Amino acid sequence: MEIKLHNSLTRRTEPFSPISSGHVGMYSCGPTVYWFAHIGNMRAFLFSDVLRRVLEYNGLEVTLVMNVTDVGHLVGDVDDGEDKMIVAMLREGKSGYQIAEFYAQAFFADLSALNIKPAAVYPRATDHIQEQIEMVQALERKGFTYRTSDGIYFDTARLPSYGRLSGQKAEDKRAGARVDMAEKLNATDFALWKFSPEDMEREMEWESPWGIGFPGWHIECSAMSKKYLGLPFDIHTGGIDHIPVHHENELAQAMGADGVLEANVWMHNDFITVDGGRMAKSLGNIYTIANLVEKGFDPIAFRYFVLGSHYRSKLNFTWEAMEGAQNALNKLREIVREYPIVPSSDQVSPPHGEEGSGVVDAPYSTRFLSAVNEDLNTPAALAVVWDLVNDATVDDATKASTLLRFDEVLGLCLSDYLGRQIDVPVDVTELVAQREEARRSKNWAESDRLRDEIATRGFVVKDTPQGPKISLA
Ligand code: AMP
Ligand code: ZN
């Protein structure tokens, strides 16, 4: 079945076909490791993970590269403000490399908690200074660069295709925005190499043909994607904030240095807002995955929450919505516990998203595949999951096998729950029996007390027409 993806470059949802048959080269802009990643950042990485899983579900082999930015990303994305890493070094009194290592490890722990499949490689900017210098040299040879007192800049007016991604030409910006031009020739020009300030010693600085300094933020992604995927590659992803500056500039660098489109398809996730507004330090609403866990949420419930909206829609985070996601996930887990244990998904169906084994429900699988292949329509895919579990005409073993297949895309770790009845300790069973006794004698106070005691042991008791039912809290 055809996969359709929305390409920000053409502004259309188009059938996807990889450059080399059966294989997809994919690059996702990774984190700047100067602080903990917040839930908005995690949406970007969940989006890239779902994309990668959908491609694999369709039988394609994916090489995912995700950079780790540990130098050169300034507080303002357009060459202004302080270096984010230096801000962190001053805040924590540590070296840049220690900061980068600490937050990179925290980032990898978040990825794993969210069941995000690892990239093939996580290249770091500081390990690829030479590649970045070589790309700037190539741009210099082709006449795209000029020198100011603080660095080597890309002259965007020399590239006719500049502005293709954002639809914003240099002139538009100059007229509209209040941009500090400094010595730039055009408002959209950007730094390729920055000189170390004379009045400050930088720990992260390198020799270059132009003087001691450090690379600009955008050149990192162009140089490393070229090294690990070759140019052009298939798909480049990031958040929508990257469209007007970071990705426009990456395109410019590859076009200038190598005369090619860096990637054929550019895909962007929209933002997470909190309580309808921006996440900001001053508002105290920048949440991390660890903050969700502190409040008792399972990181996979955040994954479920993100899957509940299309990646190109804004997603508003509230604690109520998070609770809704956790409840829905818990319900799904309880349902699959009742199913029989079935062989793992690759044993029950062909791996190419085409059904027909008879073990997996074909109509539901087709609906699911159409949903995810239609520009990653995950809300529709979740609706298929619920329709399936609620369908009394499908037997539980088929439901189990089908859900395991779907979970290759959803990543909700359903196999950890499927067919696994919960183990209720004897003392909890006794408390439940005592509570039944209390209810029979209409001793409601005692029955409530026992329910609370059962809850402190991590179990919930529900009264059903068939008698009390115990589940995990
Ligand atoms: P950064 O570490 O700032 O480079 O951001 C990492 C990724 O998160 C980038 O792809 C950003 O576009 C994305 N991003 C940043 N803030 C948000 C947000 N509030 N919602 C969704 N994605 C975001
Ligand atoms: Zn990037």
Tab-separated table of C-alpha atoms and ligand atoms in Angstrom:
chain	number	residue	atom	x	y	z
A	1	MET	CA	0.000	0.000	0.000
A	2	GLU	CA	1.198	3.496	-0.879
A	3	ILE	CA	2.650	5.649	1.933
A	4	LYS	CA	1.723	9.323	1.767
A	5	LEU	CA	3.761	11.925	3.637
A	6	HIS	CA	3.383	15.679	3.932
A	7	ASN	CA	6.435	17.398	2.490
A	8	SER	CA	6.980	20.927	3.873
A	9	LEU	CA	9.098	21.663	0.806
A	10	THR	CA	6.252	21.149	-1.696
A	11	ARG	CA	3.536	21.913	0.877
A	12	ARG	CA	1.705	18.811	-0.308
A	13	THR	CA	0.923	15.330	0.962
A	14	GLU	CA	2.540	13.082	-1.628
A	15	PRO	CA	3.237	9.395	-2.257
A	16	PHE	CA	6.626	8.521	-0.819
A	17	SER	CA	9.221	6.574	-2.737
A	18	PRO	CA	12.741	6.111	-1.403
A	19	ILE	CA	15.830	7.075	-3.418
A	20	SER	CA	17.192	3.551	-3.276
A	21	SER	CA	14.572	0.846	-3.374
A	22	GLY	CA	13.706	-0.746	-0.046
A	23	HIS	CA	15.879	1.571	2.009
A	24	VAL	CA	15.249	4.951	3.642
A	25	GLY	CA	17.898	7.388	4.879
A	26	MET	CA	16.386	9.593	7.548
A	27	TYR	CA	17.851	12.426	9.623
A	28	SER	CA	16.136	13.909	12.677
A	29	CYS	CA	17.470	17.043	14.320
A	30	GLY	CA	18.325	15.986	17.848
A	31	PRO	CA	18.598	17.808	21.138
A	32	THR	CA	20.899	20.581	22.240
A	33	VAL	CA	22.315	18.972	25.362
A	34	TYR	CA	22.525	21.947	27.707
A	35	TRP	CA	19.397	21.152	29.717
A	36	PHE	CA	16.782	18.422	30.137
A	37	ALA	CA	14.597	17.886	27.072
A	38	HIS	CA	10.991	18.961	27.739
A	39	ILE	CA	7.766	17.309	26.650
A	40	GLY	CA	7.614	19.515	23.533
A	41	ASN	CA	11.036	18.249	22.426
A	42	MET	CA	9.894	14.716	23.166
A	43	ARG	CA	6.961	15.188	20.786
A	44	ALA	CA	9.482	15.859	18.004
A	45	PHE	CA	11.343	12.632	18.801
A	46	LEU	CA	8.123	10.619	19.137
A	47	PHE	CA	7.037	11.922	15.742
A	48	SER	CA	10.323	10.834	14.177
A	49	ASP	CA	9.998	7.430	15.897
A	50	VAL	CA	6.455	6.870	14.602
A	51	LEU	CA	7.571	7.840	11.100
A	52	ARG	CA	10.468	5.397	11.257
A	53	ARG	CA	8.204	2.631	12.588
A	54	VAL	CA	5.596	3.232	9.868
A	55	LEU	CA	8.298	2.966	7.192
A	56	GLU	CA	9.544	-0.271	8.762
A	57	TYR	CA	5.974	-1.594	9.062
A	58	ASN	CA	5.793	-1.179	5.308
A	59	GLY	CA	8.852	-3.394	4.905
A	60	LEU	CA	11.398	-0.623	4.356
A	61	GLU	CA	14.778	-0.674	6.004
A	62	VAL	CA	15.488	2.624	7.763
A	63	THR	CA	18.817	4.198	8.689
A	64	LEU	CA	18.036	6.914	11.214
A	65	VAL	CA	20.681	9.472	12.119
A	66	MET	CA	20.104	11.883	14.991
A	67	ASN	CA	22.627	14.533	15.919
A	68	VAL	CA	23.472	15.650	19.427
A	69	THR	CA	24.223	19.377	19.431
A	70	ASP	CA	26.980	20.111	21.917
A	71	VAL	CA	28.379	23.334	20.494
A	72	GLY	CA	27.358	26.394	18.503
A	73	HIS	CA	23.611	26.614	19.200
A	74	LEU	CA	22.993	30.161	20.375
A	75	VAL	CA	20.048	31.158	22.546
A	76	GLY	CA	18.496	33.021	19.606
A	77	ASP	CA	18.523	30.651	16.623
A	78	VAL	CA	19.712	33.479	14.326
A	79	ASP	CA	23.300	33.941	15.475
A	80	ASP	CA	22.391	36.094	18.443
A	81	GLY	CA	22.427	35.592	22.182
A	82	GLU	CA	24.784	33.490	24.218
A	83	ASP	CA	25.953	29.992	23.370
A	84	LYS	CA	23.519	27.578	25.063
A	85	MET	CA	26.365	25.343	26.247
A	86	ILE	CA	28.194	28.268	27.851
A	87	VAL	CA	25.017	29.304	29.665
A	88	ALA	CA	24.913	25.793	31.149
A	89	MET	CA	28.640	25.771	32.001
A	90	LEU	CA	28.256	29.007	33.966
A	91	ARG	CA	25.064	27.769	35.638
A	92	GLU	CA	26.536	24.455	36.771
A	93	GLY	CA	30.246	25.187	37.072
A	94	LYS	CA	31.137	22.195	34.885
A	95	SER	CA	33.032	21.776	31.639
A	96	GLY	CA	31.153	21.791	28.347
A	97	TYR	CA	31.896	18.128	27.777
A	98	GLN	CA	30.612	17.191	31.233
A	99	ILE	CA	27.413	19.149	30.618
A	100	ALA	CA	26.952	17.537	27.196
A	101	GLU	CA	27.557	14.046	28.537
A	102	PHE	CA	25.186	14.477	31.468
A	103	TYR	CA	22.267	15.813	29.406
A	104	ALA	CA	22.906	13.404	26.532
A	105	GLN	CA	22.568	10.494	28.980
A	106	ALA	CA	19.376	12.031	30.420
A	107	PHE	CA	18.091	12.331	26.851
A	108	PHE	CA	18.838	8.679	26.042
A	109	ALA	CA	17.051	7.636	29.258
A	110	ASP	CA	13.962	9.601	28.129
A	111	LEU	CA	14.079	7.982	24.686
A	112	SER	CA	14.156	4.558	26.235
A	113	ALA	CA	11.354	5.369	28.731
A	114	LEU	CA	9.200	6.445	25.781
A	115	ASN	CA	10.063	3.260	23.852
A	116	ILE	CA	11.658	5.288	21.054
A	117	LYS	CA	13.788	2.990	18.905
A	118	PRO	CA	17.458	3.992	18.895
A	119	ALA	CA	18.991	5.728	15.895
A	120	ALA	CA	21.752	3.974	13.960
A	121	VAL	CA	24.133	6.716	15.080
A	122	TYR	CA	24.008	9.808	17.323
A	123	PRO	CA	26.854	11.948	15.972
A	124	ARG	CA	28.028	14.865	18.091
A	125	ALA	CA	28.937	18.213	16.603
A	126	THR	CA	32.225	18.401	18.525
A	127	ASP	CA	33.341	15.082	16.996
A	128	HIS	CA	32.844	16.431	13.460
A	129	ILE	CA	34.647	19.760	13.394
A	130	GLN	CA	36.797	18.728	10.422
A	131	GLU	CA	33.784	17.763	8.282
A	132	GLN	CA	32.161	21.096	9.098
A	133	ILE	CA	35.311	23.041	8.211
A	134	GLU	CA	35.512	21.183	4.902
A	135	MET	CA	31.939	22.076	4.039
A	136	VAL	CA	32.562	25.751	4.824
A	137	GLN	CA	35.657	25.576	2.606
A	138	ALA	CA	33.556	24.155	-0.221
A	139	LEU	CA	31.111	27.029	0.203
A	140	GLU	CA	34.027	29.459	0.225
A	141	ARG	CA	35.405	28.014	-3.019
A	142	LYS	CA	32.024	28.503	-4.675
A	143	GLY	CA	31.804	32.114	-3.539
A	144	PHE	CA	28.964	31.816	-1.024
A	145	THR	CA	30.845	33.160	1.997
A	146	TYR	CA	32.111	36.459	3.359
A	147	ARG	CA	33.943	37.510	6.448
A	148	THR	CA	32.805	39.895	9.195
A	149	SER	CA	34.597	40.818	12.412
A	150	ASP	CA	32.910	37.928	14.239
A	151	GLY	CA	32.853	35.112	11.736
A	152	ILE	CA	32.378	33.623	8.275
A	153	TYR	CA	28.867	34.084	6.934
A	154	PHE	CA	26.718	32.562	4.185
A	155	ASP	CA	25.568	35.146	1.642
A	156	THR	CA	21.958	34.068	1.104
A	157	ALA	CA	21.406	36.583	-1.720
A	158	ARG	CA	23.810	34.503	-3.862
A	159	LEU	CA	21.547	31.457	-3.752
A	160	PRO	CA	18.442	31.898	-5.942
A	161	SER	CA	16.643	28.983	-4.269
A	162	TYR	CA	17.015	30.512	-0.782
A	163	GLY	CA	13.611	30.790	0.899
A	164	ARG	CA	12.155	27.768	-0.844
A	165	LEU	CA	11.227	25.952	2.362
A	166	SER	CA	9.889	28.841	4.398
A	167	GLY	CA	8.513	30.829	1.473
A	168	GLN	CA	10.286	33.840	2.917
A	169	LYS	CA	12.798	35.679	0.786
A	170	ALA	CA	15.594	37.808	2.193
A	171	GLU	CA	13.720	41.030	1.354
A	172	ASP	CA	10.587	39.934	3.211
A	173	LYS	CA	12.539	39.493	6.387
A	174	ARG	CA	14.390	42.734	6.037
A	175	ALA	CA	11.149	44.671	5.684
A	176	GLY	CA	9.236	42.831	8.368
A	177	ALA	CA	11.395	41.817	11.255
A	178	ARG	CA	13.588	43.856	13.493
A	179	VAL	CA	16.778	41.999	12.786
A	180	ASP	CA	20.087	43.141	14.156
A	181	MET	CA	22.006	43.296	10.898
A	182	ALA	CA	25.420	43.860	12.504
A	183	GLU	CA	27.775	43.441	9.549
A	184	LYS	CA	25.559	41.015	7.663
A	185	LEU	CA	24.859	41.758	4.016
A	186	ASN	CA	21.334	40.311	4.153
A	187	ALA	CA	19.082	39.754	7.142
A	188	THR	CA	18.838	36.044	6.349
A	189	ASP	CA	22.628	35.508	6.198
A	190	PHE	CA	23.909	33.175	8.882
A	191	ALA	CA	27.157	32.203	10.554
A	192	LEU	CA	29.099	29.207	9.256
A	193	TRP	CA	32.066	29.721	11.556
A	194	LYS	CA	32.238	32.050	14.537
A	195	PHE	CA	35.442	33.498	15.950
A	196	SER	CA	36.039	33.043	19.660
A	197	PRO	CA	35.452	36.376	21.428
A	198	GLU	CA	38.798	37.934	22.353
A	199	ASP	CA	37.728	38.818	25.894
A	200	MET	CA	36.630	35.317	26.806
A	201	GLU	CA	38.267	31.956	26.915
A	202	ARG	CA	36.086	29.299	25.371
A	203	GLU	CA	36.659	25.698	26.281
A	204	MET	CA	35.054	24.557	23.040
A	205	GLU	CA	37.072	26.171	20.270
A	206	TRP	CA	39.140	24.903	17.386
A	207	GLU	CA	41.732	26.035	14.876
A	208	SER	CA	40.381	26.705	11.400
A	209	PRO	CA	41.601	28.293	8.157
A	210	TRP	CA	39.810	31.488	9.286
A	211	GLY	CA	40.944	31.656	12.902
A	212	ILE	CA	40.162	30.056	16.243
A	213	GLY	CA	36.465	29.617	16.821
A	214	PHE	CA	33.559	27.231	16.606
A	215	PRO	CA	31.072	26.128	13.945
A	216	GLY	CA	27.640	27.659	13.428
A	217	TRP	CA	24.704	25.489	14.434
A	218	HIS	CA	23.311	24.783	10.949
A	219	ILE	CA	26.533	23.516	9.363
A	220	GLU	CA	26.626	20.691	11.899
A	221	CYS	CA	23.496	19.022	10.526
A	222	SER	CA	24.484	19.475	6.870
A	223	ALA	CA	27.981	18.079	7.409
A	224	MET	CA	26.901	15.132	9.557
A	225	SER	CA	23.882	14.125	7.466
A	226	LYS	CA	26.147	14.172	4.413
A	227	LYS	CA	28.728	12.022	6.164
A	228	TYR	CA	26.335	9.372	7.473
A	229	LEU	CA	23.620	9.304	4.805
A	230	GLY	CA	25.127	10.823	1.673
A	231	LEU	CA	23.389	13.592	-0.284
A	232	PRO	CA	20.585	13.728	-1.108
A	233	PHE	CA	18.911	11.475	1.452
A	234	ASP	CA	15.232	10.678	1.828
A	235	ILE	CA	13.635	12.364	4.827
A	236	HIS	CA	14.643	15.138	7.214
A	237	THR	CA	12.524	15.849	10.305
A	238	GLY	CA	12.252	18.419	13.081
A	239	GLY	CA	9.813	20.746	14.811
A	240	ILE	CA	8.083	23.529	12.814
A	241	ASP	CA	10.282	26.158	14.439
A	242	HIS	CA	13.109	24.759	12.297
A	243	ILE	CA	11.421	25.640	8.983
A	244	PRO	CA	12.301	29.352	8.681
A	245	VAL	CA	15.903	29.262	9.909
A	246	HIS	CA	17.641	25.999	10.710
A	247	HIS	CA	16.299	23.846	7.879
A	248	GLU	CA	16.221	26.665	5.334
A	249	ASN	CA	19.909	27.179	6.101
A	250	GLU	CA	20.727	23.473	5.935
A	251	LEU	CA	19.164	23.370	2.468
A	252	ALA	CA	21.219	26.415	1.474
A	253	GLN	CA	24.479	24.847	2.654
A	254	ALA	CA	23.985	21.559	0.784
A	255	MET	CA	22.797	23.374	-2.338
A	256	GLY	CA	25.722	25.793	-2.161
A	257	ALA	CA	28.456	23.277	-1.383
A	258	ASP	CA	27.273	20.249	-3.370
A	259	GLY	CA	24.577	21.583	-5.698
A	260	VAL	CA	22.014	19.099	-4.382
A	261	LEU	CA	18.850	19.127	-2.348
A	262	GLU	CA	19.931	17.952	1.091
A	263	ALA	CA	16.841	15.747	1.489
A	264	ASN	CA	13.863	15.055	-0.749
A	265	VAL	CA	11.188	15.154	1.942
A	266	TRP	CA	11.122	17.605	4.874
A	267	MET	CA	8.658	16.832	7.626
A	268	HIS	CA	7.796	18.920	10.668
A	269	ASN	CA	5.778	18.355	13.799
A	270	ASP	CA	3.703	21.137	15.308
A	271	PHE	CA	4.252	22.283	18.883
A	272	ILE	CA	3.012	21.194	22.260
A	273	THR	CA	1.445	24.039	24.171
A	274	VAL	CA	0.709	23.909	27.895
A	275	ASP	CA	-2.697	25.090	29.135
A	276	GLY	CA	-3.182	26.674	25.723
A	277	GLY	CA	0.011	28.736	25.797
A	278	ARG	CA	3.730	28.664	25.306
A	279	MET	CA	6.024	26.692	27.568
A	280	ALA	CA	8.338	29.131	29.319
A	281	LYS	CA	10.632	29.135	32.314
A	282	SER	CA	8.933	32.260	33.661
A	283	LEU	CA	5.576	30.455	33.583
A	284	GLY	CA	7.024	27.443	35.399
A	285	ASN	CA	5.386	25.106	32.892
A	286	ILE	CA	8.336	23.483	31.167
A	287	TYR	CA	7.693	19.863	32.006
A	288	THR	CA	10.046	16.956	31.517
A	289	ILE	CA	9.318	13.233	31.368
A	290	ALA	CA	10.749	13.002	34.912
A	291	ASN	CA	8.125	15.545	36.062
A	292	LEU	CA	5.379	13.320	34.638
A	293	VAL	CA	6.827	10.300	36.428
A	294	GLU	CA	6.987	12.288	39.717
A	295	LYS	CA	3.239	12.839	39.349
A	296	GLY	CA	2.657	9.115	38.960
A	297	PHE	CA	2.329	8.915	35.174
A	298	ASP	CA	3.830	6.206	33.015
A	299	PRO	CA	5.993	7.669	30.206
A	300	ILE	CA	4.157	5.358	27.792
A	301	ALA	CA	0.942	7.215	28.715
A	302	PHE	CA	2.638	10.356	27.370
A	303	ARG	CA	3.385	8.412	24.199
A	304	TYR	CA	-0.303	7.464	24.012
A	305	PHE	CA	-1.236	11.134	24.597
A	306	VAL	CA	0.984	12.255	21.688
A	307	LEU	CA	-0.353	9.518	19.374
A	308	GLY	CA	-3.853	10.827	20.065
A	309	SER	CA	-3.244	13.894	17.851
A	310	HIS	CA	-1.971	14.215	14.334
A	311	TYR	CA	1.670	15.367	14.317
A	312	ARG	CA	0.807	18.434	12.214
A	313	SER	CA	-1.784	19.728	14.717
A	314	LYS	CA	-0.950	21.761	17.756
A	315	LEU	CA	-1.228	19.635	20.857
A	316	ASN	CA	-2.321	21.209	24.120
A	317	PHE	CA	-0.970	19.564	27.245
A	318	THR	CA	-3.046	19.685	30.436
A	319	TRP	CA	-2.829	17.424	33.464
A	320	GLU	CA	-6.467	16.388	32.838
A	321	ALA	CA	-5.622	15.330	29.276
A	322	MET	CA	-2.607	13.421	30.589
A	323	GLU	CA	-4.848	11.642	33.071
A	324	GLY	CA	-7.236	10.784	30.246
A	325	ALA	CA	-4.371	9.219	28.295
A	326	GLN	CA	-3.174	7.239	31.321
A	327	ASN	CA	-6.726	5.932	31.958
A	328	ALA	CA	-7.191	4.900	28.332
A	329	LEU	CA	-3.828	3.118	28.325
A	330	ASN	CA	-4.615	1.353	31.611
A	331	LYS	CA	-7.935	0.224	30.178
A	332	LEU	CA	-6.261	-1.144	27.073
A	333	ARG	CA	-3.702	-2.972	29.207
A	334	GLU	CA	-6.456	-4.514	31.333
A	335	ILE	CA	-8.267	-5.676	28.215
A	336	VAL	CA	-5.193	-7.339	26.694
A	337	ARG	CA	-4.371	-9.091	29.963
A	338	GLU	CA	-7.494	-11.154	29.363
A	339	TYR	CA	-6.341	-12.279	25.914
A	340	PRO	CA	-4.503	-15.545	25.344
A	341	ILE	CA	-0.740	-15.392	24.876
A	342	VAL	CA	0.050	-15.535	21.154
A	343	PRO	CA	3.352	-15.885	19.291
A	344	SER	CA	5.241	-12.671	18.677
A	345	SER	CA	3.946	-10.673	15.757
A	346	ASP	CA	6.610	-11.587	13.207
A	347	GLN	CA	5.642	-15.239	13.562
A	348	VAL	CA	2.017	-14.663	12.743
A	349	SER	CA	2.083	-12.488	9.664
A	350	PRO	CA	4.230	-11.456	6.737
A	351	PRO	CA	6.445	-8.482	7.590
A	352	HIS	CA	5.414	-6.187	4.785
A	353	GLY	CA	2.185	-4.719	6.044
A	354	GLU	CA	0.311	-6.940	3.601
A	355	GLU	CA	-1.945	-9.300	5.446
A	356	GLY	CA	-3.367	-12.663	4.563
A	357	SER	CA	-2.004	-15.104	7.129
A	358	GLY	CA	-5.474	-15.599	8.576
A	359	VAL	CA	-4.114	-15.171	12.086
A	360	VAL	CA	-4.191	-11.406	11.928
A	361	ASP	CA	-7.558	-9.800	11.287
A	362	ALA	CA	-7.335	-8.626	7.678
A	363	PRO	CA	-10.051	-5.916	7.571
A	364	TYR	CA	-8.772	-4.233	10.734
A	365	SER	CA	-5.162	-4.503	9.533
A	366	THR	CA	-6.079	-2.843	6.262
A	367	ARG	CA	-7.848	-0.022	8.103
A	368	PHE	CA	-4.854	0.422	10.391
A	369	LEU	CA	-2.372	0.460	7.522
A	370	SER	CA	-4.479	2.986	5.572
A	371	ALA	CA	-4.540	5.239	8.643
A	372	VAL	CA	-0.804	5.240	9.326
A	373	ASN	CA	0.099	5.379	5.627
A	374	GLU	CA	-2.035	8.493	5.245
A	375	ASP	CA	0.615	10.892	6.559
A	376	LEU	CA	0.836	9.098	9.926
A	377	ASN	CA	-2.766	9.443	11.027
A	378	THR	CA	-2.186	8.040	14.515
A	379	PRO	CA	-5.526	9.214	16.009
A	380	ALA	CA	-7.313	7.159	13.331
A	381	ALA	CA	-4.969	4.231	14.059
A	382	LEU	CA	-5.875	4.358	17.772
A	383	ALA	CA	-9.562	4.417	16.813
A	384	VAL	CA	-8.974	1.174	14.864
A	385	VAL	CA	-7.419	-0.345	18.011
A	386	TRP	CA	-10.506	0.497	20.082
A	387	ASP	CA	-12.924	-0.691	17.403
A	388	LEU	CA	-11.050	-3.981	17.282
A	389	VAL	CA	-11.007	-4.608	21.038
A	390	ASN	CA	-14.724	-3.741	21.216
A	391	ASP	CA	-15.698	-6.001	18.305
A	392	ALA	CA	-17.526	-9.043	19.668
A	393	THR	CA	-17.304	-10.851	16.335
A	394	VAL	CA	-13.499	-11.196	16.476
A	395	ASP	CA	-12.021	-13.838	18.795
A	396	ASP	CA	-9.471	-12.902	21.448
A	397	ALA	CA	-6.520	-14.772	19.905
A	398	THR	CA	-6.981	-12.897	16.620
A	399	LYS	CA	-7.309	-9.627	18.523
A	400	ALA	CA	-4.091	-10.394	20.389
A	401	SER	CA	-2.102	-11.174	17.229
A	402	THR	CA	-3.485	-8.151	15.429
A	403	LEU	CA	-2.709	-5.800	18.311
A	404	LEU	CA	0.863	-7.071	18.504
A	405	ARG	CA	1.274	-6.131	14.844
A	406	PHE	CA	-0.229	-2.684	15.404
A	407	ASP	CA	2.058	-2.154	18.372
A	408	GLU	CA	5.092	-2.322	16.082
A	409	VAL	CA	3.963	1.159	15.020
A	410	LEU	CA	2.329	2.402	18.213
A	411	GLY	CA	5.079	1.234	20.566
A	412	LEU	CA	2.784	0.985	23.594
A	413	CYS	CA	4.637	-2.095	24.933
A	414	LEU	CA	1.419	-4.149	24.809
A	415	SER	CA	3.382	-7.416	24.735
A	416	ASP	CA	4.344	-6.727	28.377
A	417	TYR	CA	0.665	-7.013	29.303
A	418	LEU	CA	-0.829	-9.326	26.733
A	419	GLY	CA	-2.072	-12.547	28.290
A	420	ARG	CA	-0.424	-11.714	31.591
A	421	GLN	CA	-3.045	-12.085	34.282
A	422	ILE	CA	-2.034	-10.116	37.313
A	423	ASP	CA	-0.561	-11.910	40.233
A	424	VAL	CA	-2.619	-10.980	43.297
A	425	PRO	CA	-0.880	-11.644	46.625
A	426	VAL	CA	-2.815	-13.722	49.177
A	427	ASP	CA	-3.138	-10.912	51.705
A	428	VAL	CA	-4.792	-8.706	49.058
A	429	THR	CA	-7.211	-11.532	48.165
A	430	GLU	CA	-8.052	-11.776	51.859
A	431	LEU	CA	-8.687	-8.045	52.117
A	432	VAL	CA	-11.005	-8.306	49.105
A	433	ALA	CA	-12.912	-11.157	50.777
A	434	GLN	CA	-13.209	-9.138	54.004
A	435	ARG	CA	-14.487	-6.208	52.002
A	436	GLU	CA	-17.147	-8.436	50.394
A	437	GLU	CA	-18.183	-9.486	53.871
A	438	ALA	CA	-18.436	-5.837	54.981
A	439	ARG	CA	-20.502	-4.980	51.918
A	440	ARG	CA	-22.875	-7.869	52.549
A	441	SER	CA	-23.493	-6.580	56.057
A	442	LYS	CA	-23.848	-3.057	54.638
A	443	ASN	CA	-20.907	-1.819	56.698
A	444	TRP	CA	-19.962	0.821	54.143
A	445	ALA	CA	-17.382	2.575	56.328
A	446	GLU	CA	-15.455	-0.676	56.791
A	447	SER	CA	-15.844	-1.529	53.076
A	448	ASP	CA	-14.350	1.879	52.121
A	449	ARG	CA	-11.522	1.473	54.609
A	450	LEU	CA	-10.662	-1.911	53.133
A	451	ARG	CA	-10.788	-0.509	49.581
A	452	ASP	CA	-8.267	2.153	50.637
A	453	GLU	CA	-6.056	-0.448	52.244
A	454	ILE	CA	-6.144	-2.516	49.082
A	455	ALA	CA	-5.197	0.642	47.138
A	456	THR	CA	-2.147	1.227	49.341
A	457	ARG	CA	-0.923	-2.194	48.181
A	458	GLY	CA	-1.232	-1.116	44.571
A	459	PHE	CA	-4.532	-2.748	43.609
A	460	VAL	CA	-7.980	-1.505	42.662
A	461	VAL	CA	-11.103	-3.475	43.367
A	462	LYS	CA	-14.147	-2.975	41.153
A	463	ASP	CA	-17.595	-4.405	41.843
A	464	THR	CA	-19.037	-6.161	38.819
A	465	PRO	CA	-22.188	-8.339	38.440
A	466	GLN	CA	-19.798	-11.324	38.428
A	467	GLY	CA	-18.299	-10.277	41.784
A	468	PRO	CA	-15.275	-8.152	42.725
A	469	LYS	CA	-12.581	-7.716	40.088
A	470	ILE	CA	-9.018	-6.851	41.025
A	471	SER	CA	-6.698	-4.853	38.814
A	472	LEU	CA	-3.447	-2.976	39.255
A	473	ALA	CA	-3.814	0.616	40.443
B	1	AMP	P1	16.186	21.766	20.552
B	1	AMP	O1	16.819	20.892	21.601
B	1	AMP	O2	15.779	23.107	21.069
B	1	AMP	O3	17.043	21.895	19.310
B	1	AMP	O4	14.827	21.062	20.111
B	1	AMP	C1	14.701	19.699	19.781
B	1	AMP	C2	13.478	19.453	18.926
B	1	AMP	O5	12.259	19.791	19.637
B	1	AMP	C3	13.426	20.292	17.664
B	1	AMP	O6	12.991	19.469	16.582
B	1	AMP	C4	12.388	21.365	17.958
B	1	AMP	O7	11.778	21.822	16.795
B	1	AMP	C5	11.413	20.594	18.827
B	1	AMP	N1	10.578	21.413	19.722
B	1	AMP	C6	10.977	22.428	20.530
B	1	AMP	N2	9.950	22.914	21.276
B	1	AMP	C7	8.854	22.172	20.941
B	1	AMP	C8	7.464	22.148	21.359
B	1	AMP	N3	7.002	22.984	22.291
B	1	AMP	N4	6.632	21.229	20.796
B	1	AMP	C9	7.091	20.365	19.858
B	1	AMP	N5	8.375	20.319	19.414
B	1	AMP	C10	9.250	21.205	19.942
B	2	ZN	ZN	19.500	20.089	12.700
